[in-house]
PDB file of C-alpha atoms in Angstrom:
ATOM      1  CA  UNK A   5       9.198   9.829 -10.245  1.00 52.00           C
ATOM      2  CA  UNK A   6      11.270   9.732  -7.089  1.00 56.00           C
ATOM      3  CA  UNK A   7       9.936  10.524  -3.672  1.00 55.00           C
ATOM      4  CA  UNK A   8      12.271  11.986  -1.079  1.00 57.00           C
ATOM      5  CA  UNK A   9      12.065  10.317   2.357  1.00 56.00           C
ATOM      6  CA  UNK A  10      12.061  13.701   4.099  1.00 53.00           C
ATOM      7  CA  UNK A  11       9.032  14.825   2.082  1.00 53.00           C
ATOM      8  CA  UNK A  12       7.282  11.569   2.905  1.00 54.00           C
ATOM      9  CA  UNK A  13       8.045  12.003   6.589  1.00 53.00           C
ATOM     10  CA  UNK A  14       6.634  15.542   6.543  1.00 50.00           C
ATOM     11  CA  UNK A  15       3.395  14.410   4.928  1.00 50.00           C
ATOM     12  CA  UNK A  16       3.025  11.441   7.243  1.00 48.00           C
ATOM     13  CA  UNK A  17       3.787  13.582  10.290  1.00 51.00           C
ATOM     14  CA  UNK A  18       0.873  15.804   9.346  1.00 46.00           C
ATOM     15  CA  UNK A  19      -1.521  12.920   9.927  1.00 46.00           C
ATOM     16  CA  UNK A  20      -3.044  12.590  13.358  1.00 41.00           C
ATOM     17  CA  UNK A  21      -2.281   9.681  15.670  1.00 42.00           C
ATOM     18  CA  UNK A  22      -3.431   6.239  14.636  1.00 43.00           C
ATOM     19  CA  UNK A  23      -7.162   5.991  14.237  1.00 43.00           C
ATOM     20  CA  UNK A  24      -9.033   3.851  16.735  1.00 44.00           C
ATOM     21  CA  UNK A  25     -10.008   1.506  13.942  1.00 62.00           C
ATOM     22  CA  UNK A  26      -7.322   0.045  11.704  1.00 78.00           C
ATOM     23  CA  UNK A  27      -7.509   0.621   7.962  1.00 94.00           C
ATOM     24  CA  UNK A  28      -7.784  -2.094   5.331  1.00 95.00           C
ATOM     25  CA  UNK A  29      -4.055  -2.318   4.707  1.00 96.00           C
ATOM     26  CA  UNK A  30      -3.191  -2.356   8.417  1.00 96.00           C
ATOM     27  CA  UNK A  31      -5.696  -5.155   9.104  1.00 96.00           C
ATOM     28  CA  UNK A  32      -4.392  -7.205   6.172  1.00 95.00           C
ATOM     29  CA  UNK A  33      -0.805  -6.623   7.309  1.00 94.00           C
ATOM     30  CA  UNK A  34      -1.560  -7.656  10.897  1.00 94.00           C
ATOM     31  CA  UNK A  35      -3.353 -10.816   9.811  1.00 93.00           C
ATOM     32  CA  UNK A  36      -0.703 -11.812   7.261  1.00 90.00           C
ATOM     33  CA  UNK A  37       1.256 -13.868   9.792  1.00 88.00           C
ATOM     34  CA  UNK A  38       4.555 -12.725   8.324  1.00 88.00           C
ATOM     35  CA  UNK A  39       7.610 -12.626  10.597  1.00 91.00           C
ATOM     36  CA  UNK A  40       8.455  -9.223  12.068  1.00 90.00           C
ATOM     37  CA  UNK A  41       4.943  -7.827  11.694  1.00 92.00           C
ATOM     38  CA  UNK A  42       4.052  -5.355  14.438  1.00 95.00           C
ATOM     39  CA  UNK A  43       1.152  -2.989  14.982  1.00 95.00           C
ATOM     40  CA  UNK A  44       3.558  -0.070  14.572  1.00 95.00           C
ATOM     41  CA  UNK A  45       4.915  -1.326  11.247  1.00 95.00           C
ATOM     42  CA  UNK A  46       1.466  -2.129   9.882  1.00 96.00           C
ATOM     43  CA  UNK A  47       0.177   1.259  11.052  1.00 96.00           C
ATOM     44  CA  UNK A  48       3.037   2.973   9.261  1.00 96.00           C
ATOM     45  CA  UNK A  49       2.265   1.042   6.087  1.00 96.00           C
ATOM     46  CA  UNK A  50      -1.386   2.084   6.433  1.00 97.00           C
ATOM     47  CA  UNK A  51      -0.351   5.742   6.634  1.00 97.00           C
ATOM     48  CA  UNK A  52       1.680   5.325   3.440  1.00 97.00           C
ATOM     49  CA  UNK A  53      -1.407   3.811   1.815  1.00 97.00           C
ATOM     50  CA  UNK A  54      -3.570   6.693   3.024  1.00 97.00           C
ATOM     51  CA  UNK A  55      -1.431   9.220   1.170  1.00 96.00           C
ATOM     52  CA  UNK A  56      -0.841   7.238  -2.021  1.00 97.00           C
ATOM     53  CA  UNK A  57      -3.894   5.024  -2.627  1.00 97.00           C
ATOM     54  CA  UNK A  58      -7.629   5.573  -2.904  1.00 96.00           C
ATOM     55  CA  UNK A  59      -9.955   3.491  -0.717  1.00 95.00           C
ATOM     56  CA  UNK A  60     -10.641   1.253  -3.699  1.00 96.00           C
ATOM     57  CA  UNK A  61      -6.925   0.839  -4.343  1.00 97.00           C
ATOM     58  CA  UNK A  62      -6.404   0.011  -0.664  1.00 97.00           C
ATOM     59  CA  UNK A  63      -9.074  -2.665  -0.804  1.00 96.00           C
ATOM     60  CA  UNK A  64      -7.461  -4.193  -3.858  1.00 96.00           C
ATOM     61  CA  UNK A  65      -3.957  -3.994  -2.365  1.00 96.00           C
ATOM     62  CA  UNK A  66      -5.128  -5.517   0.930  1.00 96.00           C
ATOM     63  CA  UNK A  67      -6.059  -8.606  -1.065  1.00 94.00           C
ATOM     64  CA  UNK A  68      -2.401  -9.008  -2.023  1.00 94.00           C
ATOM     65  CA  UNK A  69      -1.545  -9.801   1.620  1.00 90.00           C
ATOM     66  CA  UNK A  70      -3.921 -12.781   1.474  1.00 89.00           C
ATOM     67  CA  UNK A  71      -3.089 -13.819  -2.086  1.00 92.00           C
ATOM     68  CA  UNK A  72       0.319 -12.552  -3.309  1.00 92.00           C
ATOM     69  CA  UNK A  73      -0.229 -14.274  -6.662  1.00 95.00           C
ATOM     70  CA  UNK A  74      -3.026 -11.786  -7.359  1.00 94.00           C
ATOM     71  CA  UNK A  75      -0.412  -8.994  -7.334  1.00 95.00           C
ATOM     72  CA  UNK A  76       1.611 -10.845  -9.967  1.00 96.00           C
ATOM     73  CA  UNK A  77      -1.469 -11.209 -12.164  1.00 96.00           C
ATOM     74  CA  UNK A  78      -2.188  -7.468 -11.948  1.00 96.00           C
ATOM     75  CA  UNK A  79       1.457  -6.570 -12.561  1.00 96.00           C
ATOM     76  CA  UNK A  80       1.533  -8.641 -15.749  1.00 96.00           C
ATOM     77  CA  UNK A  81      -1.867  -7.494 -17.003  1.00 96.00           C
ATOM     78  CA  UNK A  82      -2.135  -5.525 -20.238  1.00 96.00           C
ATOM     79  CA  UNK A  83      -5.291  -3.728 -19.115  1.00 97.00           C
ATOM     80  CA  UNK A  84      -4.827   0.029 -18.856  1.00 97.00           C
ATOM     81  CA  UNK A  85      -6.672   0.180 -15.514  1.00 96.00           C
ATOM     82  CA  UNK A  86      -4.343  -2.477 -14.070  1.00 97.00           C
ATOM     83  CA  UNK A  87      -1.280  -0.617 -15.371  1.00 97.00           C
ATOM     84  CA  UNK A  88      -2.498   2.630 -13.779  1.00 97.00           C
ATOM     85  CA  UNK A  89      -3.243   0.864 -10.501  1.00 97.00           C
ATOM     86  CA  UNK A  90       0.178  -0.794 -10.572  1.00 97.00           C
ATOM     87  CA  UNK A  91       1.899   2.609 -10.896  1.00 97.00           C
ATOM     88  CA  UNK A  92       0.024   3.856  -7.822  1.00 97.00           C
ATOM     89  CA  UNK A  93       0.781   0.609  -5.993  1.00 97.00           C
ATOM     90  CA  UNK A  94       4.503   0.978  -6.748  1.00 97.00           C
ATOM     91  CA  UNK A  95       4.449   4.526  -5.371  1.00 97.00           C
ATOM     92  CA  UNK A  96       2.749   3.155  -2.251  1.00 97.00           C
ATOM     93  CA  UNK A  97       5.439   0.477  -1.897  1.00 96.00           C
ATOM     94  CA  UNK A  98       8.250   2.983  -2.382  1.00 97.00           C
ATOM     95  CA  UNK A  99       6.661   5.348   0.116  1.00 97.00           C
ATOM     96  CA  UNK A 100       6.163   2.619   2.718  1.00 96.00           C
ATOM     97  CA  UNK A 101       9.711   1.332   2.226  1.00 96.00           C
ATOM     98  CA  UNK A 102      11.237   4.790   2.596  1.00 96.00           C
ATOM     99  CA  UNK A 103       9.236   5.777   5.642  1.00 94.00           C
ATOM    100  CA  UNK A 104       8.643   2.516   7.487  1.00 94.00           C
ATOM    101  CA  UNK A 105      11.987   0.734   7.230  1.00 85.00           C
TER     102      UNK A 105
END
């Protein structure tokens, strides 16, 4: 499934301004210590998460910022629930890349 950047932009534009409190993904992004991280970038990534991931998925994905190896374990898992999560996580990553880069 391909997602068109214009469609992503339209959906994200429909969201209100950043919430006063950062979401799970935004907090994990901001605390990751990676070069180039800004509040704006992390907020954009959070918006992508809000439209593609459930709260539970966001909590799980936020853990990947702290422990990237955990993502590799999930990606290689044969469990159906992990495979389904990984599909949603890939859509999140594609959405964030298209809209936030």
